Coordinates of C-alpha atoms in Angstrom, one line a residue:
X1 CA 21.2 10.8 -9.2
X2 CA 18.2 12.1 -10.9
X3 CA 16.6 15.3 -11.4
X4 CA 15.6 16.7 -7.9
X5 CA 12.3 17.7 -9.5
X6 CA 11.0 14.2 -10.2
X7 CA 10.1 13.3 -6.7
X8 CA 8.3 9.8 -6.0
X9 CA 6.0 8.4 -2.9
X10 CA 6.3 4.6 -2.5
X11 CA 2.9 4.0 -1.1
X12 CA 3.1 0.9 0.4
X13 CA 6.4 -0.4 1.8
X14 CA 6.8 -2.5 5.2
X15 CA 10.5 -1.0 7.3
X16 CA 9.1 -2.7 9.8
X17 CA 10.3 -6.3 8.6
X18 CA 13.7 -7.7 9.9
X19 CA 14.4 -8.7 6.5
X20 CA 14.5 -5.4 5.3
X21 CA 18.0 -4.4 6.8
X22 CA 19.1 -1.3 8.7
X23 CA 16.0 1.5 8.3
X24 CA 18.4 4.8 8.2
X25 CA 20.2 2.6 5.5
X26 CA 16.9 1.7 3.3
X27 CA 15.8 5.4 3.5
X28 CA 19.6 6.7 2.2
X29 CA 19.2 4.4 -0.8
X30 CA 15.5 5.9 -1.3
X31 CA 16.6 9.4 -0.8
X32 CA 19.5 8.8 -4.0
X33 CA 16.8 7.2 -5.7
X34 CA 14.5 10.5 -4.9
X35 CA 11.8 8.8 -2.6
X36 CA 10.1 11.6 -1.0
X37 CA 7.4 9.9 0.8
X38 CA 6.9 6.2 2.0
X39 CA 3.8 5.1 3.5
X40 CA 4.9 2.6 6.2
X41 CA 3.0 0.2 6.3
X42 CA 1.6 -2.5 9.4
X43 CA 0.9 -6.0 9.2
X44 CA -0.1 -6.3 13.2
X45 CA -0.2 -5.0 16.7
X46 CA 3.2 -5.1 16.9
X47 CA 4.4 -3.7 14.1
X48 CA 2.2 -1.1 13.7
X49 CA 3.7 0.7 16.9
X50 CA 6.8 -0.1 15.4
X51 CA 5.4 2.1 12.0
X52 CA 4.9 4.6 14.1
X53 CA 7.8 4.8 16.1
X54 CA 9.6 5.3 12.3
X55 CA 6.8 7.9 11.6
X56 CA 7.9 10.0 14.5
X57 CA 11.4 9.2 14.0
X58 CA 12.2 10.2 10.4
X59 CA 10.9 12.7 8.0
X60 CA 9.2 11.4 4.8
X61 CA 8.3 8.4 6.7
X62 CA 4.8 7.9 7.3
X63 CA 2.6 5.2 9.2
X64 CA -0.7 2.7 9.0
X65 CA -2.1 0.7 12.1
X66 CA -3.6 -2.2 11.3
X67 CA -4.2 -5.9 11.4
X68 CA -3.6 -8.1 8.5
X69 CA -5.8 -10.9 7.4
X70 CA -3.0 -13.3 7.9
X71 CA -3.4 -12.7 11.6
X72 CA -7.2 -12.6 12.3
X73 CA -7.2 -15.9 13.3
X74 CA -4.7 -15.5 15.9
X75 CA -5.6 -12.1 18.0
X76 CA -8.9 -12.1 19.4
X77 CA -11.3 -9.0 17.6
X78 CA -12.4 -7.1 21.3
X79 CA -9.2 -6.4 23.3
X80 CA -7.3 -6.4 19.8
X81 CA -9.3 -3.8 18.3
X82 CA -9.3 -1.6 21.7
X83 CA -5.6 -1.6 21.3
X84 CA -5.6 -1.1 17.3
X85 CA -8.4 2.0 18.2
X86 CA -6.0 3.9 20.3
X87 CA -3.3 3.6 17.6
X88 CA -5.7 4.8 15.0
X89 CA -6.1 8.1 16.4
X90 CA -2.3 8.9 16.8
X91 CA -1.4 11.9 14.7
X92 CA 1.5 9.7 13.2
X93 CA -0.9 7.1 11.6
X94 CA -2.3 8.3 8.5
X95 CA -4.4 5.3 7.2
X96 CA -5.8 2.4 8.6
X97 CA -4.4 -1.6 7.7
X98 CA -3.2 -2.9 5.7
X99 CA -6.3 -5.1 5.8
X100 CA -9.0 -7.0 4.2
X101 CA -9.2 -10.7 2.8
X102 CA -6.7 -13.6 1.8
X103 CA -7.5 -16.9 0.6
X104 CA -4.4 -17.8 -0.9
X105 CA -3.0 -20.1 1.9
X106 CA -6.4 -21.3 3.9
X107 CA -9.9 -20.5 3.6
X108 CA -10.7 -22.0 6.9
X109 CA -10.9 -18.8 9.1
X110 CA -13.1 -16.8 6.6
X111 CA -15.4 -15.6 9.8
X112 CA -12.6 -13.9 11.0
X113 CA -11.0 -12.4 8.3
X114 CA -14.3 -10.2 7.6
X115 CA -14.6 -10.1 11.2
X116 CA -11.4 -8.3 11.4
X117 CA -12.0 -6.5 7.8
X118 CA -15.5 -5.0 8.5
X119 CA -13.8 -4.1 12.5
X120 CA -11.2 -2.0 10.6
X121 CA -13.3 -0.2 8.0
X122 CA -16.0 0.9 10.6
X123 CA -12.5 2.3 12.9
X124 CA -11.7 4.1 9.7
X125 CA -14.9 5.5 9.3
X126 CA -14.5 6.5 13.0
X127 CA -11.3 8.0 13.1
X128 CA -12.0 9.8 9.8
X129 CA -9.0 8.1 8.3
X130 CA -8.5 6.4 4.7
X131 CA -7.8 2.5 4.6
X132 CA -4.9 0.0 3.0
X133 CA -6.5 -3.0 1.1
X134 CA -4.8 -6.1 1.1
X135 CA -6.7 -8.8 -1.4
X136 CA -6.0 -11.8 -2.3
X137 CA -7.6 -14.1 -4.3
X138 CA -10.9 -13.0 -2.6
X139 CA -11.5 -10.1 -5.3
X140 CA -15.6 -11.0 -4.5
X141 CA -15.9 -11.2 -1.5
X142 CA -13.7 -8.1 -0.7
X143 CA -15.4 -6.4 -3.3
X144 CA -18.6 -6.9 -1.4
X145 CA -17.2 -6.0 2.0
X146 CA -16.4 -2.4 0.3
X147 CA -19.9 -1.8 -0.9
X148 CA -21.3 -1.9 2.7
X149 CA -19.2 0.7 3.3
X150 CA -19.8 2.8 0.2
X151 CA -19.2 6.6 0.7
X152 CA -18.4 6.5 4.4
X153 CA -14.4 5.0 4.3
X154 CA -11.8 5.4 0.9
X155 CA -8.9 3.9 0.5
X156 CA -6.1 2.4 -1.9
X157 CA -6.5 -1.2 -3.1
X158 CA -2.9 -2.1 -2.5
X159 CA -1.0 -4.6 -5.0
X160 CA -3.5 -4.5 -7.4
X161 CA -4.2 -7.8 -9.3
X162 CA -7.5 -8.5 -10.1
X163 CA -9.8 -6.6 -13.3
X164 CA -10.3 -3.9 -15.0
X165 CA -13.6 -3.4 -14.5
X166 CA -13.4 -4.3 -10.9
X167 CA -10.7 -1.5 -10.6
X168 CA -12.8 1.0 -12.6
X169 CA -16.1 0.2 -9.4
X170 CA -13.4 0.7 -6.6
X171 CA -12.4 3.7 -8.5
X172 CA -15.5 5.3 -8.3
X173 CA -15.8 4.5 -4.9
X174 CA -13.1 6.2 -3.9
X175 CA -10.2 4.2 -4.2
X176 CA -6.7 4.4 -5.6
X177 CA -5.4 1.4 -7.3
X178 CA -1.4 0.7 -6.5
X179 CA 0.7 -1.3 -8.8
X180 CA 3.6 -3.0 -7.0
X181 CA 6.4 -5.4 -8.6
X182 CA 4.3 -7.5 -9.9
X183 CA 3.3 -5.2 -13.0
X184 CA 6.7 -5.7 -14.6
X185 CA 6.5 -9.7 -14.2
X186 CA 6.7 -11.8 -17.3
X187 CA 3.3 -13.5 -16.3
X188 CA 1.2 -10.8 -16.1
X189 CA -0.4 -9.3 -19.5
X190 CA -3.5 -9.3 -17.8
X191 CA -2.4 -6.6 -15.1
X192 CA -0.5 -5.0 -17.4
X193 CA -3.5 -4.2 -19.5
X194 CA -5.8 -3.2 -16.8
X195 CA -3.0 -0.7 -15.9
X196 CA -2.5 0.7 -19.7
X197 CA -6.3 1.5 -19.6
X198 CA -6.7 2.9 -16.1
X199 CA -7.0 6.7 -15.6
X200 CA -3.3 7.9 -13.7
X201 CA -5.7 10.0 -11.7
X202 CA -6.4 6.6 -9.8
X203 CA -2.8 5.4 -9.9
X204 CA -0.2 4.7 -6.9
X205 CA 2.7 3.2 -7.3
X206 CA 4.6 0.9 -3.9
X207 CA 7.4 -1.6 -3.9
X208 CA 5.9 -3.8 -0.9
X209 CA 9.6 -4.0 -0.1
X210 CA 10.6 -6.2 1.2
X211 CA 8.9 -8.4 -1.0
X212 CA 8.3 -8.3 -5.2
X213 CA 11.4 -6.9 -5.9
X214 CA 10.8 -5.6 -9.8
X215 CA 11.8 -6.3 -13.4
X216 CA 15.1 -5.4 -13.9
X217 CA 16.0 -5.8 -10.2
X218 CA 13.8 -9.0 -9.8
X219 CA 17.1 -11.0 -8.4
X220 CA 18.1 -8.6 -5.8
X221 CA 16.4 -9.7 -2.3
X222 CA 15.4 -8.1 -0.3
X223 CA 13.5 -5.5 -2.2
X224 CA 13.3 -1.9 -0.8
X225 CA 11.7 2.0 -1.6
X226 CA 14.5 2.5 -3.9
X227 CA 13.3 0.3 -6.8
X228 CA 9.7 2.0 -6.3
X229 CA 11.2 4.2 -10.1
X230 CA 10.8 0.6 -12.1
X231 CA 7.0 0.4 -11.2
X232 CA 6.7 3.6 -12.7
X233 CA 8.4 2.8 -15.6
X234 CA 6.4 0.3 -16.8
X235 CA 3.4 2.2 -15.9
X236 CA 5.0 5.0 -17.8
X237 CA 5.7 2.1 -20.7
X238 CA 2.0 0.7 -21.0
X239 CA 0.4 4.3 -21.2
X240 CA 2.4 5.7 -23.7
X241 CA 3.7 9.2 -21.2
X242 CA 7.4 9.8 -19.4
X243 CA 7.9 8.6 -16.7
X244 CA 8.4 12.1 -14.8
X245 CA 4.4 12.6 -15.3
X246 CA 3.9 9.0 -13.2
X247 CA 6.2 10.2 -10.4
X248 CA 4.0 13.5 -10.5
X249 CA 0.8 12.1 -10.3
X250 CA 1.4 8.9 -8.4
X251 CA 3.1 11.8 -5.7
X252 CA 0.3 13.9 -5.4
X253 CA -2.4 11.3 -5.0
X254 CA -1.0 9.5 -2.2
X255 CA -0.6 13.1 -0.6
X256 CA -4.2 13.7 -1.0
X257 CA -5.0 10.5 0.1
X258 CA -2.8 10.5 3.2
X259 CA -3.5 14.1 4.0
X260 CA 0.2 15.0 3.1
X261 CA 1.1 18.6 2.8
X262 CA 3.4 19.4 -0.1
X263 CA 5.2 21.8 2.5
X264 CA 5.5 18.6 4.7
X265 CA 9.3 18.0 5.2
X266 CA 10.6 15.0 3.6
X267 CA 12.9 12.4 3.2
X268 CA 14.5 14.5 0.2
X269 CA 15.1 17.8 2.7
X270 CA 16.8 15.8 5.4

């Protein structure tokens, strides 16, 4: 086991998903791999009570409500976003998503998803609560989506793929930029470039476990919290700085984001 002092917060993880295994046994392997924090995080309705059911369950655990664009098409925006509202304002949700746009599969219910995205950025607003970003292959339109909404919700930009210098405009609207597995891919220079140049001020590192399981781990499925230390890595890598100062920074600003005291218990204390 490492150093108790290096400390990491995998920012965007989903213990929600069946896949995943056993919970109690995903955070044990996190807490050997000195996960702190993990930001759980919803996909729908469903899961995001189950998110918070975790939240209140275990310490270190924390949860998001939200709808993601996958689903726009198949939950209807009023009574949907009634139900999403009251789980927004639950003490154990500490952000709102993940959401926002994905045209990787089918384009053909593009009303919807920014239906659904503008719906959850104006609850965020509401609720006083910072937002998960899910984008894929829509970086313009998405892009465009957050300017309305300039200075009123901020967020993290979750699984970051897209460029530099869109990163560096979401930046200075208040966003974090999370790297996930797919920084230590073979067939990204480009992503690893854009993180090499990025401020770690702006940084987060997630595992999106289940999912992206990392360089040197790529072959072991599913992926969990645990791995979240080879993200940081590479970042650590690319930039030239130990990988203890990643785990520090990363840490802290997904506890200022998510309104996390550093006197909160977590999964480390347990």
């Amino acid at each position: 086991m490492q150093d108790r002092m290096t400390k990491y917060f995998d920012s965007h993880a989903h213990l929600t998903d069946e896949w995943l295994g056993d919970v109690q046994d995903v955070i044990e392997a996190a807490k050997q791999a000195n996960v702190a924090h993990i930001l759980d995080v919803a996909s729908d309705l469903e899961n995001s009570a189950g998110c918070m059911m975790h939240a209140k369950k275990y310490a270190g655990i924390h949860a998001t409500a939200g709808l993601h664009p996958h689903a726009s098409q198949e939950i209807e925006l009023g009574s949907g976003m009634e139900r999403l509202k009251l789980m927004a304002y639950d003490q154990s949700v500490v952000a709102v998503g993940e959401m926002g746009l994905d045209y990787h599969y089918d384009q053909d219910w593009k009303n919807e998803q920014f239906q659904w995205f503008r719906a959850q950025l104006d609850l965020a607003a509401e609720v006083d609560k910072p937002v998960v970003i899910h984008d894929r292959e829509a970086h313009g339109d998405m892009l465009s989506i957050l300017r309305e909404f300039k200075g009123k919700v901020r967020g993290v930009i979750h699984s970051y793929s897209a460029s530099y210098e869109m990163a560096m405009e979401c930046i200075k609207m208040g966003y974090y930029i999370s790297f996930s597995g797919s920084l230590t891919f073979k067939n990204t220079p480009r992503l690893k470039e854009v993180a090499k140049r990025l401020p770690l001020s702006s940084l987060m590192i997630e595992t999106d476990s289940p999912y992206l399981s990392p360089v040197p781990v790529r072959k072991v499925r599913p992926n969990q919290p645990a791995h979240v230390i080879h993200i940081a890595k590479r970042i650590a890598d690319l930039q030239g700085i130990e990988v203890d100062e990643v785990a520090r920074v990363t840490y802290d600003n997904a506890c200022d984001l998510f309104s996390i005291s550093k006197q909160e218990k977590g999964i480390l204390d347990d």
